[in-house]
mmCIF file of C-alpha atoms in Angstrom:
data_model
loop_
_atom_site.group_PDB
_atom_site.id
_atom_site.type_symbol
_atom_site.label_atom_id
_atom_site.label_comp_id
_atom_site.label_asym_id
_atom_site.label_seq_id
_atom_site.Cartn_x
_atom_site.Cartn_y
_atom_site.Cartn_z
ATOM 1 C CA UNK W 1 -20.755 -40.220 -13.840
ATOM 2 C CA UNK W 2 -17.564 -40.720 -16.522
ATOM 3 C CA UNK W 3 -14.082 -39.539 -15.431
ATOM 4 C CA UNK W 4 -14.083 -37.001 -18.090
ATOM 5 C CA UNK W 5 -17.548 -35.238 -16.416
ATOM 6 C CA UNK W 6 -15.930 -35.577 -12.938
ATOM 7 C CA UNK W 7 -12.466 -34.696 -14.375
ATOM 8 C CA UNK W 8 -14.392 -31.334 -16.229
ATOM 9 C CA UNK W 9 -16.287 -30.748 -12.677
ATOM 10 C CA UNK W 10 -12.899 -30.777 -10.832
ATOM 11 C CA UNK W 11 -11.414 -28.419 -13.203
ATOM 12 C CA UNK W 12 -14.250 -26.016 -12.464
ATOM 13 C CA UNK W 13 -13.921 -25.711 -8.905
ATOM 14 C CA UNK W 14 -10.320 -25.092 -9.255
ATOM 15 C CA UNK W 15 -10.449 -21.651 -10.046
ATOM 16 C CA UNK W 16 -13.229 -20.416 -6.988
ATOM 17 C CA UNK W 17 -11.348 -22.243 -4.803
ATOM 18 C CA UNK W 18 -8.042 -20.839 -5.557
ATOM 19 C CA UNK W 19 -9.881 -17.597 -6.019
ATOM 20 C CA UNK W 20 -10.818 -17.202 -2.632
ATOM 21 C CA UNK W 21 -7.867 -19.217 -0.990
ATOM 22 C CA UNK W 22 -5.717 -16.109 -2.353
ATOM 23 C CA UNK W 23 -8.133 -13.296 -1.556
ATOM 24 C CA UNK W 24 -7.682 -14.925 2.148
ATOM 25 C CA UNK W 25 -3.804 -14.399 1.786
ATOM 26 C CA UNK W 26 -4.041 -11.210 0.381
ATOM 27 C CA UNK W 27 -5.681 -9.956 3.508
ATOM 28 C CA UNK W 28 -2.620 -10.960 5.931
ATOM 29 C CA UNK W 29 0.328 -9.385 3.990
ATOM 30 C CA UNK W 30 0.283 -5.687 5.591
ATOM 31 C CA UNK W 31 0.574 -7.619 9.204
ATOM 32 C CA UNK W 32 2.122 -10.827 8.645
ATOM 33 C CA UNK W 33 5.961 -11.492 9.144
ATOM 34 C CA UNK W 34 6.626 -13.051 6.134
ATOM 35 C CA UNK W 35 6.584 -9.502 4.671
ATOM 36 C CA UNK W 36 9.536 -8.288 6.683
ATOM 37 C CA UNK W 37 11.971 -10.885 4.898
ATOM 38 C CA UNK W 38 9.985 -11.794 1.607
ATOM 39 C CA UNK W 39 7.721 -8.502 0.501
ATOM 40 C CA UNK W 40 5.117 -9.718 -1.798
ATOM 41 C CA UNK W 41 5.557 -13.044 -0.821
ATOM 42 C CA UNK W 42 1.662 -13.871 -1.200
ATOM 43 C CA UNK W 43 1.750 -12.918 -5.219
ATOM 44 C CA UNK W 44 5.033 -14.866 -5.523
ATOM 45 C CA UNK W 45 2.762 -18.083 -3.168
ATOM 46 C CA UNK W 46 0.418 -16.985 -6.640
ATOM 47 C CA UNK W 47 2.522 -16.872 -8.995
ATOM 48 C CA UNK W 48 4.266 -20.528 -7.777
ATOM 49 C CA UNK W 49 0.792 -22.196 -7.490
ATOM 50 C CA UNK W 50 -0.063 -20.790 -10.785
ATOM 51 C CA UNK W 51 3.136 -23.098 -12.294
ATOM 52 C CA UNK W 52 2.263 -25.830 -10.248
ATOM 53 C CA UNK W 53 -0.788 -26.069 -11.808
ATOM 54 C CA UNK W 54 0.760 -25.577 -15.530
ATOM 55 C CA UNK W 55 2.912 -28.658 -14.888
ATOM 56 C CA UNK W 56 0.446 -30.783 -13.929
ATOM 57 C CA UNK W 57 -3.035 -29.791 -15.868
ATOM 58 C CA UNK W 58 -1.108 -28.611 -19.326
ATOM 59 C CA UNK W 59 -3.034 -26.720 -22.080
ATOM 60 C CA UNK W 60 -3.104 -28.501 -24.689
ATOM 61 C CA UNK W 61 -2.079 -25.906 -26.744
ATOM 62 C CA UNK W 62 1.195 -24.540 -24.959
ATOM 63 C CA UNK W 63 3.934 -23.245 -25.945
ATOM 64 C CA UNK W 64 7.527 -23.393 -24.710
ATOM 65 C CA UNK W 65 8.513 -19.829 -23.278
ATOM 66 C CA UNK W 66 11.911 -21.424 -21.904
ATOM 67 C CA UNK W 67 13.774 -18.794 -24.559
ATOM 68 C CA UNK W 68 12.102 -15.939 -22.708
ATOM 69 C CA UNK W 69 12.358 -17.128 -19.145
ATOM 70 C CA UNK W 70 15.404 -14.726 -18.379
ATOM 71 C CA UNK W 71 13.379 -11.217 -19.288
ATOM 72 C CA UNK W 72 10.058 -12.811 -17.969
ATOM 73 C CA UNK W 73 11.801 -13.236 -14.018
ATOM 74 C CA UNK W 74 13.716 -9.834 -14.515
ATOM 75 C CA UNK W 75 10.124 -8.026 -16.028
ATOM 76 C CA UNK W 76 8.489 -9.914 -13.338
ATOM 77 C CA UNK W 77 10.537 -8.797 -10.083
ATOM 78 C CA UNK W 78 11.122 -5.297 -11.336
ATOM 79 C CA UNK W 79 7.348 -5.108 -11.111
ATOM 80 C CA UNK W 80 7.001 -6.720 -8.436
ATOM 81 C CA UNK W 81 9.371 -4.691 -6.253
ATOM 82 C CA UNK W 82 10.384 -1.244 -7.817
ATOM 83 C CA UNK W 83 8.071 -0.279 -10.244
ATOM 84 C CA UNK W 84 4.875 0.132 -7.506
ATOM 85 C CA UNK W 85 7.529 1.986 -5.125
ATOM 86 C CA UNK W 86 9.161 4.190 -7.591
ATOM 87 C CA UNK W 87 5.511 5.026 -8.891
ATOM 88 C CA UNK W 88 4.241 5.912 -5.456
ATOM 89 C CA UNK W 89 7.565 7.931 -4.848
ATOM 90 C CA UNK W 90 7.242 9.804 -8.222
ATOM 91 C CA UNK W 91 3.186 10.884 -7.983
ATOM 92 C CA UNK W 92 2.331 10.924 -4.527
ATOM 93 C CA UNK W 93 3.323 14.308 -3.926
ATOM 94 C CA UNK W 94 1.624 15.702 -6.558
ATOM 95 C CA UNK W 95 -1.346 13.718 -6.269
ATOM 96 C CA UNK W 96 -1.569 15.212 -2.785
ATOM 97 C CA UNK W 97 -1.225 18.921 -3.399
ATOM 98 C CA UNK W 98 -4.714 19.830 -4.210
ATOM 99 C CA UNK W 99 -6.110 18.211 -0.901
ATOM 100 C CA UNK W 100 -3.379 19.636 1.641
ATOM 101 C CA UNK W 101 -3.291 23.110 0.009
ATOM 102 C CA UNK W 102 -6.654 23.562 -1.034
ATOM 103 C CA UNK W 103 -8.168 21.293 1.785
ATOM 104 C CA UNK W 104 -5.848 21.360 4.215
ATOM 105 C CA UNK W 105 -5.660 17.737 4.833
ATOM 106 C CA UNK W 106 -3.617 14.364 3.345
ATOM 107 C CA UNK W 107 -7.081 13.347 1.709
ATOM 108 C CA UNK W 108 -10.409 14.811 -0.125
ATOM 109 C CA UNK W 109 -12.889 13.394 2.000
ATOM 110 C CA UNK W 110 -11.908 14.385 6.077
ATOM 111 C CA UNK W 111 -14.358 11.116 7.276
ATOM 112 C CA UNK W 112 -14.824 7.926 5.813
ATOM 113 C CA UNK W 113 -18.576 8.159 6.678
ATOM 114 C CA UNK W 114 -18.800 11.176 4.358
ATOM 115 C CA UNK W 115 -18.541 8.601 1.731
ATOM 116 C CA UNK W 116 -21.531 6.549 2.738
ATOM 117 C CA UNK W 117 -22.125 3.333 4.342
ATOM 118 C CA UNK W 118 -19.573 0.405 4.636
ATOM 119 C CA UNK W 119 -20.924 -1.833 2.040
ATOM 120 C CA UNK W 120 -21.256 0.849 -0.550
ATOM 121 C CA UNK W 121 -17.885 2.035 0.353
ATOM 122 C CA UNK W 122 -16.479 -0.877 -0.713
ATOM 123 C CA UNK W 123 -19.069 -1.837 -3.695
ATOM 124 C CA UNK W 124 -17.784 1.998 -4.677
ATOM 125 C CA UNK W 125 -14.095 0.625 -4.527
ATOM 126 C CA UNK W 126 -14.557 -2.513 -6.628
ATOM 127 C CA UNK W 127 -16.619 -0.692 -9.372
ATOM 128 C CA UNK W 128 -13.902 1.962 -9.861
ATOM 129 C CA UNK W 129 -10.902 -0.095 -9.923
ATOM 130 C CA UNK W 130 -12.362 -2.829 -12.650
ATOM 131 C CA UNK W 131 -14.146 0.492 -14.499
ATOM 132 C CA UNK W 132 -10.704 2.809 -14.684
ATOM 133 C CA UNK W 133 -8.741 -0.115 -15.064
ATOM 134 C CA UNK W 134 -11.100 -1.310 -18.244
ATOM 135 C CA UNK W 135 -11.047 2.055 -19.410
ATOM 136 C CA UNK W 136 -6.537 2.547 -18.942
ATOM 137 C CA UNK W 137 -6.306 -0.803 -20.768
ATOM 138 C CA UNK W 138 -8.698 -0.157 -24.120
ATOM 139 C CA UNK W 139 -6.873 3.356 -24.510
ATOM 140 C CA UNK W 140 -3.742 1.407 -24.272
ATOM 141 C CA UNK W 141 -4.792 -0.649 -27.351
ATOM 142 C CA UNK W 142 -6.193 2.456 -28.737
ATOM 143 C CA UNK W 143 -3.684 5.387 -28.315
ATOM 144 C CA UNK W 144 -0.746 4.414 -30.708
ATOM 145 C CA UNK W 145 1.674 6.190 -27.732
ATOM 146 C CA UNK W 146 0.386 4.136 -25.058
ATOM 147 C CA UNK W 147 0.373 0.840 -27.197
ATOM 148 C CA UNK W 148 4.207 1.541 -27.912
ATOM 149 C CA UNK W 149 4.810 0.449 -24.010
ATOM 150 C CA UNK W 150 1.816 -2.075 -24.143
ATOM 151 C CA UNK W 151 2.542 -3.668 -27.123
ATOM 152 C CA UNK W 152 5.505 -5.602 -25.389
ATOM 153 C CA UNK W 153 3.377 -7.675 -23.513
ATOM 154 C CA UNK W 154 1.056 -9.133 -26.043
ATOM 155 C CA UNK W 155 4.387 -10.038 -27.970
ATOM 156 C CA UNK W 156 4.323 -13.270 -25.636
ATOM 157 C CA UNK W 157 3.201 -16.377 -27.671
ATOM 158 C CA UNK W 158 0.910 -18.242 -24.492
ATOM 159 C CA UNK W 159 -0.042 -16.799 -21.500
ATOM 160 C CA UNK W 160 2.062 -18.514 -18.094
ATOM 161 C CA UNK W 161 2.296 -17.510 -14.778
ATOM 162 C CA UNK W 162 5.750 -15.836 -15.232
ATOM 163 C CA UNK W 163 4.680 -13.232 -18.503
ATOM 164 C CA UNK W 164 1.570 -11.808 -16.508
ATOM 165 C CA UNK W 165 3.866 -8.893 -15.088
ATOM 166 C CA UNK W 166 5.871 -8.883 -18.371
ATOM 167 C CA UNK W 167 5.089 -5.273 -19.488
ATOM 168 C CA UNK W 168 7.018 -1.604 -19.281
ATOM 169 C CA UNK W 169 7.147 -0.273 -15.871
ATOM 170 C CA UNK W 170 5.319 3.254 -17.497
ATOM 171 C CA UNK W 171 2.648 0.677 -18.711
ATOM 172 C CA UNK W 172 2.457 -1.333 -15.481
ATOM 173 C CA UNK W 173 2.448 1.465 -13.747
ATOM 174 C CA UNK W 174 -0.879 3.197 -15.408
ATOM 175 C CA UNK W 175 -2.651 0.082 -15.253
ATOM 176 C CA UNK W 176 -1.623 -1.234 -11.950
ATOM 177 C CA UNK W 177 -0.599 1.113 -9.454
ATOM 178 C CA UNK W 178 -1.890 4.811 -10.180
ATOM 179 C CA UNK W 179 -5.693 3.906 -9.720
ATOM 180 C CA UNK W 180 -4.682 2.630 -6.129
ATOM 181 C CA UNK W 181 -2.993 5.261 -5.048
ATOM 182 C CA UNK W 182 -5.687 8.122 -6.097
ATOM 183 C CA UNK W 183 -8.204 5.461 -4.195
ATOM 184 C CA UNK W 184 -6.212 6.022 -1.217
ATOM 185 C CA UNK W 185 -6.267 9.552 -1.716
ATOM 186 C CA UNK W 186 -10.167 10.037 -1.471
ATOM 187 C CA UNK W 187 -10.248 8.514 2.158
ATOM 188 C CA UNK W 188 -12.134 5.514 1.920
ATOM 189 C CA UNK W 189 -12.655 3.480 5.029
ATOM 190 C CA UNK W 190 -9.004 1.386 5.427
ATOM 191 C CA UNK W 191 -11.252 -2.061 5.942
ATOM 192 C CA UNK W 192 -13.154 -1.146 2.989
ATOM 193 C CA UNK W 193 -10.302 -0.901 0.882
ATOM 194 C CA UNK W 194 -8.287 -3.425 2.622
ATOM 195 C CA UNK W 195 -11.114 -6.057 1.714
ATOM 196 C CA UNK W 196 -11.617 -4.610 -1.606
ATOM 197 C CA UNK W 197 -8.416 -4.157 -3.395
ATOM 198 C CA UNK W 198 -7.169 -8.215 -3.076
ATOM 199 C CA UNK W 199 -10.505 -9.010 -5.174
ATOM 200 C CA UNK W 200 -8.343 -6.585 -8.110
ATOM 201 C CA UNK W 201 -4.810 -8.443 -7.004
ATOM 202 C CA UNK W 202 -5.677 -12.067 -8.149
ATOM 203 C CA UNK W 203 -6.039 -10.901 -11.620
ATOM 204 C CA UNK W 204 -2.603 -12.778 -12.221
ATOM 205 C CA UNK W 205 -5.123 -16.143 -12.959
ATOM 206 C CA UNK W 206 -6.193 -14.527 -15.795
ATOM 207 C CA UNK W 207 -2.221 -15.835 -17.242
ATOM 208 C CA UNK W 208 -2.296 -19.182 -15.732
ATOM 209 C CA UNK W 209 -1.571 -21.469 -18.677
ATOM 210 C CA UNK W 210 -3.369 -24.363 -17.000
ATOM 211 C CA UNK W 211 -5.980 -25.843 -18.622
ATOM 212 C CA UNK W 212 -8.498 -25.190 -16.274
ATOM 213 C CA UNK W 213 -12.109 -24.248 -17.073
ATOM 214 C CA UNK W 214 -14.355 -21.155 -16.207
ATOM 215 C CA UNK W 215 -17.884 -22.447 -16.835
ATOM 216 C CA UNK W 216 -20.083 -19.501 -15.899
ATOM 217 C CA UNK W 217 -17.392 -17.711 -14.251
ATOM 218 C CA UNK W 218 -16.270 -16.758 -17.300
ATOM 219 C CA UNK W 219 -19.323 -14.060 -17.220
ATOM 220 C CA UNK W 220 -17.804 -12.822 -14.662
ATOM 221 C CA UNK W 221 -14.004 -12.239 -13.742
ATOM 222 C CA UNK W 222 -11.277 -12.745 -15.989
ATOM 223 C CA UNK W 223 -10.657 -16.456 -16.779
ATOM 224 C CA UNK W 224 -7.743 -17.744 -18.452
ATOM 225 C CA UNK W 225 -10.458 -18.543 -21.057
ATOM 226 C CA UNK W 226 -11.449 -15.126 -21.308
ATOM 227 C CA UNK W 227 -7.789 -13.332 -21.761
ATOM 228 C CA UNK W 228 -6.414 -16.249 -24.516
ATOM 229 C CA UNK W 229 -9.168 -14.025 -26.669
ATOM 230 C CA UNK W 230 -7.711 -10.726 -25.593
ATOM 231 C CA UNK W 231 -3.925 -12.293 -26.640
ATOM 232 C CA UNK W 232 -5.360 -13.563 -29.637
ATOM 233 C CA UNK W 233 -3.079 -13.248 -33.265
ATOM 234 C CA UNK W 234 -6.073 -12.118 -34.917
ATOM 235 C CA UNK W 235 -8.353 -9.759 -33.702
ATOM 236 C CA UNK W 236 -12.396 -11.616 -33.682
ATOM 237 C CA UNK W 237 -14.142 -10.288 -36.394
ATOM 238 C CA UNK W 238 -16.497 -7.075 -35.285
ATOM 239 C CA UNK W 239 -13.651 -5.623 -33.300
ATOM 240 C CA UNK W 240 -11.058 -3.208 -34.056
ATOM 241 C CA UNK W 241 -8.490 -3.238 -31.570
ATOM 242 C CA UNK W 242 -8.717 -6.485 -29.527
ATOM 243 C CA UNK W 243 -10.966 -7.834 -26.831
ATOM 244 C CA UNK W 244 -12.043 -8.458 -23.142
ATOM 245 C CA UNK W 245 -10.156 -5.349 -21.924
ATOM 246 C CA UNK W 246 -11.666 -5.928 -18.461
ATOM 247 C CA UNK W 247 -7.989 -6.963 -15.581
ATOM 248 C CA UNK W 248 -10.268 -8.060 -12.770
ATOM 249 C CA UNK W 249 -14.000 -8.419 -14.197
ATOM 250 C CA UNK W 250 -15.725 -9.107 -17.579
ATOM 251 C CA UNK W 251 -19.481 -7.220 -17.288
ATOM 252 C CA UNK W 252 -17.210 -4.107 -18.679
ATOM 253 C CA UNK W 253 -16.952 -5.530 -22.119
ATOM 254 C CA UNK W 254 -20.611 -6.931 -22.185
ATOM 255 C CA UNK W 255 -21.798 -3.510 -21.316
ATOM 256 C CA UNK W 256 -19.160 -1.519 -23.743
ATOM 257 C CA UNK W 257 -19.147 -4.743 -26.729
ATOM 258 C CA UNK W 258 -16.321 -5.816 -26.244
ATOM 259 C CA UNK W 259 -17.278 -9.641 -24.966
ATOM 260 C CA UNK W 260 -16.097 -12.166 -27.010
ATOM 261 C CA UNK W 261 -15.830 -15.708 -26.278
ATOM 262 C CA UNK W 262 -17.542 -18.030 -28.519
ATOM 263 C CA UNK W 263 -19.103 -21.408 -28.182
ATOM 264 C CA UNK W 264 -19.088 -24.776 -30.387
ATOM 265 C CA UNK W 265 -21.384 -27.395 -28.495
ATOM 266 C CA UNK W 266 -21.814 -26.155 -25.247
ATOM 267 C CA UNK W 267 -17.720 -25.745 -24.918
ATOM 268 C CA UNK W 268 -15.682 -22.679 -24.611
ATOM 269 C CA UNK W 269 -13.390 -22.153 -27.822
ATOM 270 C CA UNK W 270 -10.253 -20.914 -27.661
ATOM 271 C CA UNK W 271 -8.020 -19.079 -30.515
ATOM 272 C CA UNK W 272 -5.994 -20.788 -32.539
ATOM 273 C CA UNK W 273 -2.886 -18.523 -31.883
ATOM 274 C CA UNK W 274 -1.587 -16.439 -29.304
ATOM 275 C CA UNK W 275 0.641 -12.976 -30.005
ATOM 276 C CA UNK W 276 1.547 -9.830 -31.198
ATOM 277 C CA UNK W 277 -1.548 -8.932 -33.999
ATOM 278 C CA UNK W 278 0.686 -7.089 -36.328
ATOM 279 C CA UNK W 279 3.029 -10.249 -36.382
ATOM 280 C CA UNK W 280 5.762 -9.171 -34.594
ATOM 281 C CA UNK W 281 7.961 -11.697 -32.562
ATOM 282 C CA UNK W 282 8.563 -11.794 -28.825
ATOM 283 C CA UNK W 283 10.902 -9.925 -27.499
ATOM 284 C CA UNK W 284 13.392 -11.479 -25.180
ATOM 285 C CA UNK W 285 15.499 -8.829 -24.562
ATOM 286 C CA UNK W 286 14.569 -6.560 -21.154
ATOM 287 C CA UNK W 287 16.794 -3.900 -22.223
ATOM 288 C CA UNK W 288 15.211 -3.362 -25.434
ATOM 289 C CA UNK W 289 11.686 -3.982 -23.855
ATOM 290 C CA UNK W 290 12.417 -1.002 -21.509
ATOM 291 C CA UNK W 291 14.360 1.511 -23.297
ATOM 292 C CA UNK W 292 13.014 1.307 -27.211
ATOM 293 C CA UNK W 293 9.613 2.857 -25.990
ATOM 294 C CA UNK W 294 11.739 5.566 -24.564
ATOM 295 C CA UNK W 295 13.400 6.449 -27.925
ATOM 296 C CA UNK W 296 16.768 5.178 -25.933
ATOM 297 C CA UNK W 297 17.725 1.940 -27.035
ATOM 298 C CA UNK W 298 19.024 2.574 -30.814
ATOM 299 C CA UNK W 299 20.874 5.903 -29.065
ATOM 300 C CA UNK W 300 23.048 3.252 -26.928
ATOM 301 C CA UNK W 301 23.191 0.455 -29.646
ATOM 302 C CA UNK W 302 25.522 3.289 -31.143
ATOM 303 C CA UNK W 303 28.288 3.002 -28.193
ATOM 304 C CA UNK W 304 28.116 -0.784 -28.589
ATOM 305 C CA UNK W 305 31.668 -2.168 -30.263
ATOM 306 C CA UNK W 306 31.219 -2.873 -33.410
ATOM 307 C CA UNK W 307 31.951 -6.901 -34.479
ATOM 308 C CA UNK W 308 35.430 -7.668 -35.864
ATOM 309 C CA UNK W 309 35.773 -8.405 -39.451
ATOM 310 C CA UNK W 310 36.742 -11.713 -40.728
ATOM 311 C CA UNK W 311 39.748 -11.819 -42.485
ATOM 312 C CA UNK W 312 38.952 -13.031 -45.820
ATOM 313 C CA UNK W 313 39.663 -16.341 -47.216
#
């Protein structure tokens, strides 16, 4: 066997082993006490194993995002840490007042075993997350409103580790965070969802800018492969908006058409450019990404002090 076929076999047991090495640590957070000094310490373990690997298997066609760094590591933590807790704060309440007032109870379902066995508890869990969050994504392409927060993060010119949380908190949020909490509403079993929803959580791969391979996986999750195509400059021919919508799984777009990763000799090709498709440049400013979908950023540009004159010569 040639280095290059055993370097091209290593590459594709990188991802299924770091797939399920991170669905392991996802599954100790609630307990562990790493939490109590470093919350979300296993998606910032991720999100450091994800650069590791950029550094030392590079894609051969990256691009520098040192310019951006600043508003990608601000974007990132305020996702990370406020955007899920002000979310939860915001619609819990009214999320639960049809169940306590109409119910009586926190949650729709009184039993978990109203709901059905274990295993199709969970199978239940996974199908719903990947199908609303397919769903929230495409009509945030679709709906020019919703693609005035989402539009931000396909701005970024190569997908890294540190832009996969780059996005509006209003867009993270919808995508992200309400689908969980109406989950937890229902009353699913709590080891049903505890072993489903980290299978949804290592969708951050899908941004790891290492050149690592998904063979046949890429039928199935979301590959790095898979989302370049989604980022793409141009839209593929056929397709409107953009493609492979799916966060956490691909069979979404096979079933809805909206698959597209194309083949030249038995290899996976990738597009020749990575951004915004109506040409527009990154945006490195955080202030601007958060407050000009809000109307609010030209509003305060007024109060800014205007730039002496130059004296002329």
């Amino acid at each position: 066997m040639s280095s290059k076929t055993m370097a091209y076999a290593g590459g594709l047991l990188i991802l299924p082993a770091l797939y399920v090495f991170f669905y392991a640590i996802r599954l100790l957070p609630a307990g562990h006490e790493l939490s109590e000094w470093l919350p979300r310490w296993d998606r910032v373990l991720l999100v450091v194993t994800i650069i590791v690997l950029e550094r030392f298997i590079s894609y051969r066609y990256a691009i520098s995002q040192r310019a951006v760094l600043t508003r990608d590591l601000i974007s990132t933590a305020v996702n990370f840490w406020v955007t899920g807790a002000v979310t939860i704060f915001l619609l819990l309440p009214a999320l639960q007042f049809f169940p306590e007032h109409f119910l009586g109870r926190g949650r729709f379902f009184a039993a978990p075993e109203q709901l059905g066995p274990f295993w199709l508890q969970f199978l239940t869990i996974l199908l719903v997350i990947s199908f609303a969050r397919y769903w929230i994504h495409r009509l945030q392409h679709e709906i020019d409103f919703l693609w005035e927060f989402h539009s931000y993060h396909h701005r970024t010119t190569d997908l890294i580790a540190l832009n996969a949380d780059v996005s509006h908190p209003i867009d993270y949020a919808l995508r992200n965070v309400v689908i969980f909490i109406v989950l937890g509403l229902i009353g699913f079993d709590p080891l049903a969802m505890l072993l489903a929803v980290p299978v949804a959580r290592v969708s951050n791969f899908s941004h790891c800018g290492a050149d690592i391979k998904g063979g046949y996986l890429n039928y199935v999750i979301v590959t790095p492969e898979v989302h370049r195509w989604h980022h793409a400059a141009e839209i593929p021919e056929g397709h409107r908006y953009a493609v492979n919508y799916g966060v956490e799984f691909i069979f979404w777009d096979i079933l809805f058409r909206t698959f597209h990763l194309p083949q030249e000799n038995g290899e996976f090709l990738q597009p020749a450019r990575i951004g915004h498709t109506g040409g527009l440049p990154d945006e490195p400013s955080y202030l601007k990404l958060l407050l000009k979908p809000l109307g609010l950023y030209r509003p305060l540009a007024r109060f800014k002090r205007p730039e002496k004159q130059q004296p002329a010569e």
